[in-house]
Amino acid sequence: MEPITLLENKHIVLGVTGSIAVYKAVDLASKLTQAGALVDVVMTQAAREFVTPLTFQSVTGRPVYSDLWHRENEAGLGTHIAHVGLGEGADLLVIAPATAHTLAKLAHGLADDLLSVTALASRSPTLVAPAMDGGMYQNAATQANLETLRSRGVIVIEPEEGRFASGLAGKGRLPETAILLGHIRLALGKSGAMAGRRVVVTAGGTREPIDPVRFISNRSSGKQGYALAQAALDAGAEVTLITTVRDLPLPLGARTVPVGSAAEMLQAVLDHLEGADALMMAAAVADFRPKTTARQKIKKKDNSDEAPTLTLTRTPDILMTVKEHRAQAGWPRVVVGFAAESEHLLAHAQATLARKGLDFLVANDITAADAGFEVDTNRVVILTAGDAPVPLELSSKTRVAEVVVERVAAHLS
Ligand code: CTP
């Protein structure tokens, strides 16, 4: 697990209650710690029936709290002040898994163990992830308690449908770590530099159809676009991700619009651009497409070497269309383009920046083995209209995305 800038040195109190899903909380505590967060685990007595505090202590490297009355670890806070100290210093309180019993206590302000006392004293944003048998989850009492918590601003992470340890099926399973992490990022990002901004991101290589089974595409993986969408979410933006990619995990919280060809991508961009603050065109839009698309699969002829000839034609240039549109409508307020070049990087990039009327252009030398398509790193130069180009050292696509989003946020403010 790579460090996550948004999580670095964030103080997260992870409340763990007595559910079989506790094992997933161990993974969550581990991933949060690897990502750079400081995780203080508070366990209920029931949670300790499933795993020992030592398990959490091992993955977080920090003391684990559970007893309201005893000082249980010399290295930790005395528990007589822990409930105030833990709640006050936290950036976020996450209760996962949260049993029906704990939710009821939270909804009614009961405070009879360290976790419920900590939650009551806490002033940080709170997330709860209910995990219980389907019948318990659907019960009117549980639903009413969740409604009460929501009305007080608590973020409730919807449980998933599936099979329970009891063998029954229904809604009530704790989501996987990636989903929990996504919600935690959304909650922490809310007050970021892009809070209230609307961002449209495009990702992936377009697919230009030859016939119903074949297409022309390119080597773009979509990773840079997905990293941009995640960085914008981490900064608090509302994100629409227009994508040709099918096999990358979606950044939680983004509205996703799947597309195929350049023409479809252009339509999707125009459909979602109204009032947008920024457009980041990371997609590798094909410049050419087959002039005609066969309605049926093109068949080879038996005993013949004959092959069809493809005639290509230009695709619409999305950024040029946006440029015209922006001149009239005034939005998007910021436009970022991406260029993949194999020679004369700066000269080509400067020309594209000017021609397409961009505020920023992220230019990338695709001849380097450690940069460009499919790999996780990029070696880019950021060009800004009216400013000197800024080369970044070899960085993860995540880091490149963060730098771009920081610049866009600064430009918008
Ligand atoms: N782009 C676009 N519509 C197209 C082609 C590209 O909006 N039909 C966008 C890409 O998403 C990217 C930028 O334009 O943000 C790239 O500019 P472009 O001049 O097409 O660069 P390259 O394709 O790298 O260069 P060229 O085709 O000139 O070799």
Coordinates of C-alpha atoms and ligand atoms in Angstrom, one line a residue:
M1 CA 0.0 0.0 0.0
E2 CA 1.4 3.4 -1.1
P3 CA 1.3 6.4 1.3
I4 CA -1.8 8.5 0.6
T5 CA -1.0 12.2 1.0
L6 CA -4.5 13.0 2.3
L7 CA -4.0 10.4 5.1
E8 CA -0.5 11.3 6.1
N9 CA -0.3 12.1 9.8
K10 CA -4.1 12.2 10.0
H11 CA -5.2 11.2 13.5
I12 CA -8.0 8.6 13.1
V13 CA -9.8 7.0 16.0
L14 CA -11.1 3.6 14.9
G15 CA -13.9 2.3 17.1
V16 CA -14.3 -1.5 16.8
T17 CA -17.4 -3.3 18.1
G18 CA -18.3 -7.0 18.5
S19 CA -19.1 -8.4 15.1
I20 CA -17.5 -11.2 13.1
A21 CA -16.5 -8.5 10.6
V22 CA -13.8 -7.4 13.1
Y23 CA -11.3 -9.1 10.9
K24 CA -12.0 -6.6 8.2
A25 CA -11.3 -3.8 10.7
V26 CA -7.8 -5.3 11.3
D27 CA -7.2 -4.9 7.6
L28 CA -8.6 -1.4 7.6
A29 CA -6.3 -0.4 10.6
S30 CA -3.4 -1.9 8.7
K31 CA -4.1 -0.1 5.4
L32 CA -4.7 3.2 7.1
T33 CA -1.4 2.9 9.0
Q34 CA 0.5 2.0 5.8
A35 CA -1.1 5.0 4.1
G36 CA 0.4 7.2 6.7
A37 CA -2.4 7.7 9.2
L38 CA -2.0 7.6 13.0
V39 CA -4.7 5.1 14.1
D40 CA -5.9 4.8 17.7
V41 CA -8.1 1.8 18.1
V42 CA -10.8 1.7 20.7
M43 CA -12.4 -1.7 21.2
T44 CA -15.6 -2.7 23.0
Q45 CA -15.5 -5.6 25.3
A46 CA -17.5 -7.6 22.7
A47 CA -14.9 -6.9 20.0
R48 CA -12.3 -8.4 22.3
E49 CA -14.2 -11.7 22.1
F50 CA -13.3 -11.9 18.4
V51 CA -9.7 -10.6 18.3
T52 CA -7.3 -9.4 20.9
P53 CA -6.0 -5.8 21.3
L54 CA -2.6 -7.1 20.5
T55 CA -3.7 -7.7 16.9
F56 CA -4.6 -4.1 16.4
Q57 CA -1.6 -2.9 18.3
S58 CA 0.6 -5.0 16.0
V59 CA -0.7 -3.5 12.8
T60 CA -1.0 0.2 14.0
G61 CA 2.1 0.2 16.2
R62 CA 0.1 2.2 18.8
P63 CA -1.6 1.4 22.0
V64 CA -5.1 0.0 21.9
Y65 CA -7.8 1.3 24.3
S66 CA -10.8 -0.5 25.6
D67 CA -11.2 -0.1 29.3
L68 CA -12.8 3.1 30.7
W69 CA -11.5 2.5 34.2
H70 CA -8.0 1.2 34.0
R71 CA -4.7 2.5 32.7
E72 CA -3.9 -0.5 30.5
N73 CA -0.8 0.5 28.8
E74 CA 2.1 2.6 30.2
A75 CA 2.9 4.0 26.8
G76 CA -0.6 5.2 26.2
L77 CA -2.9 7.8 27.5
G78 CA -4.3 7.2 31.0
T79 CA -7.8 6.0 30.2
H80 CA -9.3 8.5 32.7
I81 CA -8.4 11.2 30.1
A82 CA -8.4 8.9 27.0
H83 CA -12.0 9.5 26.2
V84 CA -11.4 13.3 26.0
G85 CA -7.9 13.1 24.6
L86 CA -8.8 10.6 21.9
G87 CA -12.0 12.4 20.8
E88 CA -10.5 15.9 20.8
G89 CA -7.3 15.3 18.9
A90 CA -8.9 13.2 16.1
D91 CA -9.4 14.3 12.5
L92 CA -12.0 11.5 12.1
L93 CA -13.9 9.0 14.2
V94 CA -14.6 5.8 12.3
I95 CA -16.7 3.0 13.9
A96 CA -16.3 -0.1 11.8
P97 CA -17.9 -2.6 12.3
A98 CA -20.7 -0.9 14.2
T99 CA -23.1 -3.3 15.8
A100 CA -26.9 -2.6 16.2
H101 CA -26.2 -2.2 19.9
T102 CA -23.5 0.4 19.5
L103 CA -25.6 2.3 17.0
A104 CA -28.5 2.4 19.5
K105 CA -26.2 3.7 22.2
L106 CA -24.8 6.4 19.9
A107 CA -28.3 7.5 18.8
H108 CA -29.4 7.8 22.4
G109 CA -26.3 9.4 23.8
L110 CA -25.6 6.5 26.1
A111 CA -22.0 6.4 27.4
D112 CA -21.1 3.3 29.4
D113 CA -17.8 2.2 27.8
L114 CA -14.7 3.8 26.4
L115 CA -16.0 3.9 22.8
S116 CA -19.4 5.3 23.5
V117 CA -17.8 7.9 25.9
T118 CA -15.2 8.8 23.3
A119 CA -17.9 9.1 20.6
L120 CA -20.0 11.4 22.8
A121 CA -17.1 13.6 23.6
S122 CA -15.7 13.7 20.1
R123 CA -16.1 16.8 17.9
S124 CA -14.6 15.3 14.8
P125 CA -16.6 14.1 11.7
T126 CA -17.9 10.6 12.4
L127 CA -18.4 7.7 10.1
V128 CA -20.2 4.5 11.1
A129 CA -20.2 1.2 9.1
P130 CA -23.1 -0.9 10.3
A131 CA -22.4 -4.7 10.2
M132 CA -25.0 -7.2 11.5
D133 CA -27.5 -9.8 10.4
G134 CA -29.9 -8.7 7.8
G135 CA -32.9 -8.9 10.1
M136 CA -31.2 -6.7 12.7
Y137 CA -30.2 -4.2 10.1
Q138 CA -33.7 -4.0 8.6
N139 CA -35.4 -3.7 12.0
A140 CA -37.3 -0.5 12.4
A141 CA -35.3 0.3 15.6
T142 CA -31.9 0.1 13.8
Q143 CA -33.2 2.1 10.9
A144 CA -34.6 4.8 13.2
N145 CA -31.3 4.9 15.0
L146 CA -29.4 5.3 11.8
E147 CA -31.8 8.1 10.7
T148 CA -31.2 9.9 14.0
L149 CA -27.4 9.6 13.5
R150 CA -27.7 10.8 9.9
S151 CA -29.7 13.8 10.9
R152 CA -26.9 14.8 13.3
G153 CA -24.4 14.7 10.5
V154 CA -22.9 11.2 11.1
I155 CA -21.9 9.6 7.8
V156 CA -23.4 6.1 7.5
I157 CA -21.6 3.7 5.2
E158 CA -24.2 1.4 3.6
P159 CA -23.6 -2.2 4.4
E160 CA -23.5 -4.7 1.5
E161 CA -25.8 -7.5 0.5
G162 CA -24.4 -11.0 0.8
R163 CA -24.1 -14.1 2.9
F164 CA -23.7 -13.8 6.7
A165 CA -21.7 -16.1 9.1
S166 CA -25.1 -17.5 10.1
G167 CA -25.6 -18.8 6.5
L168 CA -28.5 -16.5 5.9
A169 CA -28.3 -13.9 3.1
G170 CA -29.3 -10.2 3.2
K171 CA -28.1 -6.7 3.7
G172 CA -25.7 -6.1 6.6
R173 CA -22.2 -7.1 5.5
L174 CA -19.3 -4.7 6.2
P175 CA -17.9 -3.5 2.9
E176 CA -14.3 -4.3 1.9
T177 CA -11.4 -2.2 3.0
A178 CA -11.1 -0.3 -0.3
I179 CA -14.7 0.9 0.0
L180 CA -14.2 1.9 3.7
L181 CA -11.0 3.7 2.7
G182 CA -12.9 5.5 -0.1
H183 CA -15.5 6.8 2.4
I184 CA -12.7 7.9 4.8
R185 CA -11.0 9.8 2.0
L186 CA -14.3 11.5 1.0
A187 CA -14.9 12.6 4.6
L188 CA -11.3 13.9 5.1
G189 CA -11.2 15.6 1.7
K190 CA -14.5 17.6 2.2
S191 CA -12.8 20.7 3.4
G192 CA -9.9 20.5 0.9
A193 CA -8.7 23.2 -1.6
M194 CA -11.3 22.1 -4.2
A195 CA -14.3 22.0 -1.9
G196 CA -17.4 23.1 -3.8
R197 CA -15.6 22.8 -7.2
R198 CA -17.0 20.8 -10.1
V199 CA -14.4 18.9 -12.1
V200 CA -14.7 16.8 -15.2
V201 CA -11.9 14.3 -15.9
T202 CA -11.5 12.1 -19.0
A203 CA -9.5 8.9 -18.9
G204 CA -8.3 6.1 -21.2
G205 CA -7.8 5.5 -24.9
T206 CA -10.9 5.9 -27.1
R207 CA -12.1 2.9 -29.1
E208 CA -12.9 3.6 -32.7
P209 CA -15.1 0.7 -34.1
I210 CA -14.2 -1.2 -37.3
D211 CA -17.1 -3.6 -36.9
P212 CA -19.2 -4.9 -34.0
V213 CA -16.2 -6.9 -32.6
R214 CA -13.1 -4.9 -33.6
F215 CA -11.8 -1.5 -32.9
I216 CA -8.7 0.8 -33.2
S217 CA -7.3 2.0 -29.9
N218 CA -4.1 2.9 -28.2
R219 CA -1.9 1.9 -25.3
S220 CA -3.3 4.4 -22.7
S221 CA -4.2 2.6 -19.5
G222 CA -6.3 5.4 -18.0
K223 CA -4.2 5.3 -14.8
Q224 CA -3.2 9.0 -15.0
G225 CA -6.9 10.0 -15.5
Y226 CA -8.0 7.9 -12.5
A227 CA -5.3 9.3 -10.4
L228 CA -6.5 12.8 -11.3
A229 CA -10.1 11.9 -10.4
Q230 CA -8.9 10.6 -7.0
A231 CA -6.7 13.6 -6.3
A232 CA -9.6 16.0 -7.1
L233 CA -11.9 13.9 -4.8
D234 CA -9.2 14.1 -2.1
A235 CA -9.2 17.8 -2.5
G236 CA -13.0 17.9 -1.9
A237 CA -14.2 18.4 -5.5
E238 CA -17.3 16.9 -7.1
V239 CA -15.9 14.7 -9.8
T240 CA -17.3 13.4 -13.1
L241 CA -15.1 10.7 -14.6
I242 CA -15.7 10.1 -18.3
T243 CA -13.8 6.9 -19.1
T244 CA -13.2 4.2 -21.7
V245 CA -11.5 2.0 -19.1
R246 CA -13.3 -1.1 -17.8
D247 CA -10.7 -2.7 -15.5
L248 CA -9.4 -0.1 -13.0
P249 CA -11.0 0.3 -9.6
L250 CA -13.3 3.4 -9.7
P251 CA -12.5 6.2 -7.3
L252 CA -15.3 6.1 -4.7
G253 CA -17.4 9.2 -4.9
A254 CA -16.9 10.0 -8.6
R255 CA -19.8 10.0 -11.0
T256 CA -18.7 7.7 -13.8
V257 CA -19.7 8.0 -17.4
P258 CA -18.6 5.1 -19.5
V259 CA -17.9 5.9 -23.2
G260 CA -16.2 4.2 -26.2
S261 CA -15.3 6.3 -29.2
A262 CA -14.0 9.9 -29.5
A263 CA -17.5 11.0 -30.7
E264 CA -19.1 9.5 -27.6
M265 CA -16.5 11.1 -25.4
L266 CA -17.1 14.5 -27.0
Q267 CA -20.8 14.2 -26.4
A268 CA -20.3 13.1 -22.8
V269 CA -17.9 16.0 -22.1
L270 CA -20.4 18.5 -23.6
D271 CA -23.3 16.9 -21.6
H272 CA -21.4 17.2 -18.2
L273 CA -19.4 20.4 -18.7
E274 CA -22.1 22.9 -17.9
G275 CA -21.0 25.1 -15.0
A276 CA -17.8 23.0 -14.5
D277 CA -14.8 24.7 -12.8
A278 CA -12.2 22.5 -14.5
L279 CA -11.8 20.0 -17.3
M280 CA -8.8 17.7 -17.2
M281 CA -8.4 15.9 -20.5
A282 CA -6.2 13.0 -19.7
A283 CA -7.8 10.7 -22.2
A284 CA -5.8 9.5 -25.2
V285 CA -8.4 10.5 -27.8
A286 CA -7.8 8.8 -31.1
D287 CA -7.0 11.3 -33.8
F288 CA -8.3 9.0 -36.6
R289 CA -11.2 6.5 -36.9
P290 CA -12.3 4.1 -39.6
K291 CA -14.4 6.2 -42.0
T292 CA -17.2 3.6 -41.9
T293 CA -18.1 1.0 -39.3
A294 CA -19.3 -2.3 -40.7
R295 CA -22.7 -3.2 -39.3
Q296 CA -21.8 -6.9 -39.3
K297 CA -18.6 -8.6 -38.4
I298 CA -16.2 -8.5 -41.4
K299 CA -15.6 -12.1 -42.5
K300 CA -12.4 -13.4 -44.2
K301 CA -12.9 -15.2 -47.5
D302 CA -11.9 -18.9 -47.6
N303 CA -8.9 -19.7 -49.8
S304 CA -8.1 -16.1 -50.3
D305 CA -5.3 -13.7 -49.0
E306 CA -7.6 -10.8 -49.6
A307 CA -7.8 -8.3 -46.7
P308 CA -10.0 -5.3 -46.2
T309 CA -8.5 -1.9 -46.6
L310 CA -9.3 0.6 -43.8
T311 CA -9.9 4.1 -44.8
L312 CA -9.4 6.5 -41.9
T313 CA -10.8 9.9 -41.2
R314 CA -10.3 12.5 -38.4
T315 CA -12.1 12.3 -35.1
P316 CA -13.6 15.5 -33.6
D317 CA -11.0 17.4 -31.5
I318 CA -12.6 17.6 -28.1
L319 CA -10.4 20.3 -26.7
M320 CA -10.8 22.5 -29.8
T321 CA -14.6 22.1 -29.4
V322 CA -14.4 23.0 -25.7
K323 CA -12.2 26.0 -26.6
E324 CA -14.9 27.5 -28.8
H325 CA -17.6 26.7 -26.3
R326 CA -15.6 28.2 -23.4
A327 CA -15.1 31.5 -25.4
Q328 CA -18.9 31.9 -25.4
A329 CA -20.1 30.3 -22.2
G330 CA -17.1 31.1 -19.9
W331 CA -16.8 27.6 -18.5
P332 CA -15.0 25.4 -17.8
R333 CA -12.9 28.0 -16.0
V334 CA -9.7 26.0 -16.2
V335 CA -8.7 23.5 -18.9
V336 CA -5.9 21.1 -18.6
G337 CA -4.6 19.1 -21.6
F338 CA -2.1 16.2 -21.7
A339 CA 0.4 15.5 -24.4
A340 CA 2.3 12.3 -25.1
E341 CA 5.4 13.1 -27.3
S342 CA 8.2 11.0 -28.6
E343 CA 10.4 13.9 -29.8
H344 CA 10.7 17.7 -29.4
L345 CA 8.7 17.5 -26.2
L346 CA 8.7 21.2 -25.2
A347 CA 8.2 22.6 -28.7
H348 CA 5.3 20.4 -29.5
A349 CA 3.8 20.9 -26.0
Q350 CA 4.0 24.7 -26.3
A351 CA 2.3 24.6 -29.6
T352 CA -0.5 22.4 -28.3
L353 CA -1.0 24.7 -25.2
A354 CA -1.4 27.7 -27.4
R355 CA -3.5 26.1 -30.2
K356 CA -5.9 24.5 -27.8
G357 CA -6.2 27.5 -25.5
L358 CA -5.2 25.6 -22.4
D359 CA -4.3 26.9 -19.0
F360 CA -2.0 23.9 -18.3
L361 CA -0.5 21.2 -20.4
V362 CA 1.1 18.1 -18.8
A363 CA 3.6 16.9 -21.3
N364 CA 5.1 13.5 -21.1
D365 CA 8.0 11.9 -22.9
I366 CA 6.8 8.4 -23.9
T367 CA 10.1 7.2 -25.0
A368 CA 11.3 6.8 -21.4
A369 CA 10.8 3.2 -20.1
D370 CA 9.7 4.4 -16.7
A371 CA 7.1 6.9 -17.9
G372 CA 4.0 7.0 -20.0
F373 CA 1.8 4.1 -20.9
E374 CA 0.9 1.3 -18.6
V375 CA 3.5 2.0 -15.9
D376 CA 2.7 3.6 -12.6
T377 CA 5.2 6.4 -12.9
N378 CA 5.4 9.5 -15.1
R379 CA 8.1 11.9 -16.1
V380 CA 6.3 15.1 -17.0
V381 CA 6.8 18.8 -17.6
I382 CA 4.0 21.1 -16.6
L383 CA 3.4 24.0 -19.0
T384 CA 1.4 27.0 -17.9
A385 CA 0.1 29.6 -20.2
G386 CA 2.4 32.6 -19.9
D387 CA 4.9 30.9 -17.6
A388 CA 8.1 28.9 -17.7
P389 CA 7.7 25.1 -18.0
V390 CA 8.2 23.2 -14.8
P391 CA 9.8 19.7 -15.0
L392 CA 8.8 17.3 -12.3
E393 CA 11.2 14.5 -11.3
L394 CA 10.1 10.9 -11.9
S395 CA 6.9 10.6 -9.9
S396 CA 4.0 8.3 -9.3
K397 CA 1.0 9.1 -11.4
T398 CA -0.7 9.7 -8.1
R399 CA 1.9 12.4 -7.3
V400 CA 1.6 14.0 -10.7
A401 CA -2.2 14.1 -10.3
E402 CA -1.8 15.8 -6.9
V403 CA 0.5 18.5 -8.3
V404 CA -1.9 19.2 -11.2
V405 CA -4.9 19.4 -8.9
E406 CA -2.9 21.7 -6.5
R407 CA -2.2 24.0 -9.5
V408 CA -5.8 24.0 -10.7
A409 CA -7.0 24.8 -7.2
A410 CA -4.6 27.7 -6.9
H411 CA -5.6 29.0 -10.3
L412 CA -9.3 28.8 -9.4
S413 CA -8.9 30.7 -6.2
Ligands
CTP1 N1 -7.4 15.6 -27.6 C1 -8.7 15.9 -27.8 N2 -9.4 15.5 -29.0 C2 -8.7 14.7 -29.9 C3 -7.3 14.4 -29.6 C4 -6.7 14.9 -28.5 O1 -9.4 16.6 -27.0 N3 -9.3 14.3 -31.0 C5 -6.8 16.1 -26.3 C6 -6.2 15.0 -25.5 O2 -7.1 14.5 -24.5 C7 -5.0 15.7 -24.8 C8 -4.6 16.7 -25.9 O3 -5.7 16.9 -26.7 O4 -5.4 16.4 -23.7 C9 -3.5 16.3 -26.7 O5 -3.3 17.1 -27.7 P1 -2.8 16.7 -29.2 O6 -2.4 17.8 -30.0 O7 -3.8 15.8 -29.8 O8 -1.6 15.9 -28.8 P2 -1.0 14.5 -29.3 O9 -2.1 13.6 -29.7 O10 -0.1 14.1 -28.2 O11 -0.2 15.1 -30.5 P3 -0.4 14.9 -32.1 O12 -1.7 14.3 -32.4 O13 -0.2 16.3 -32.6 O14 0.8 14.1 -32.4

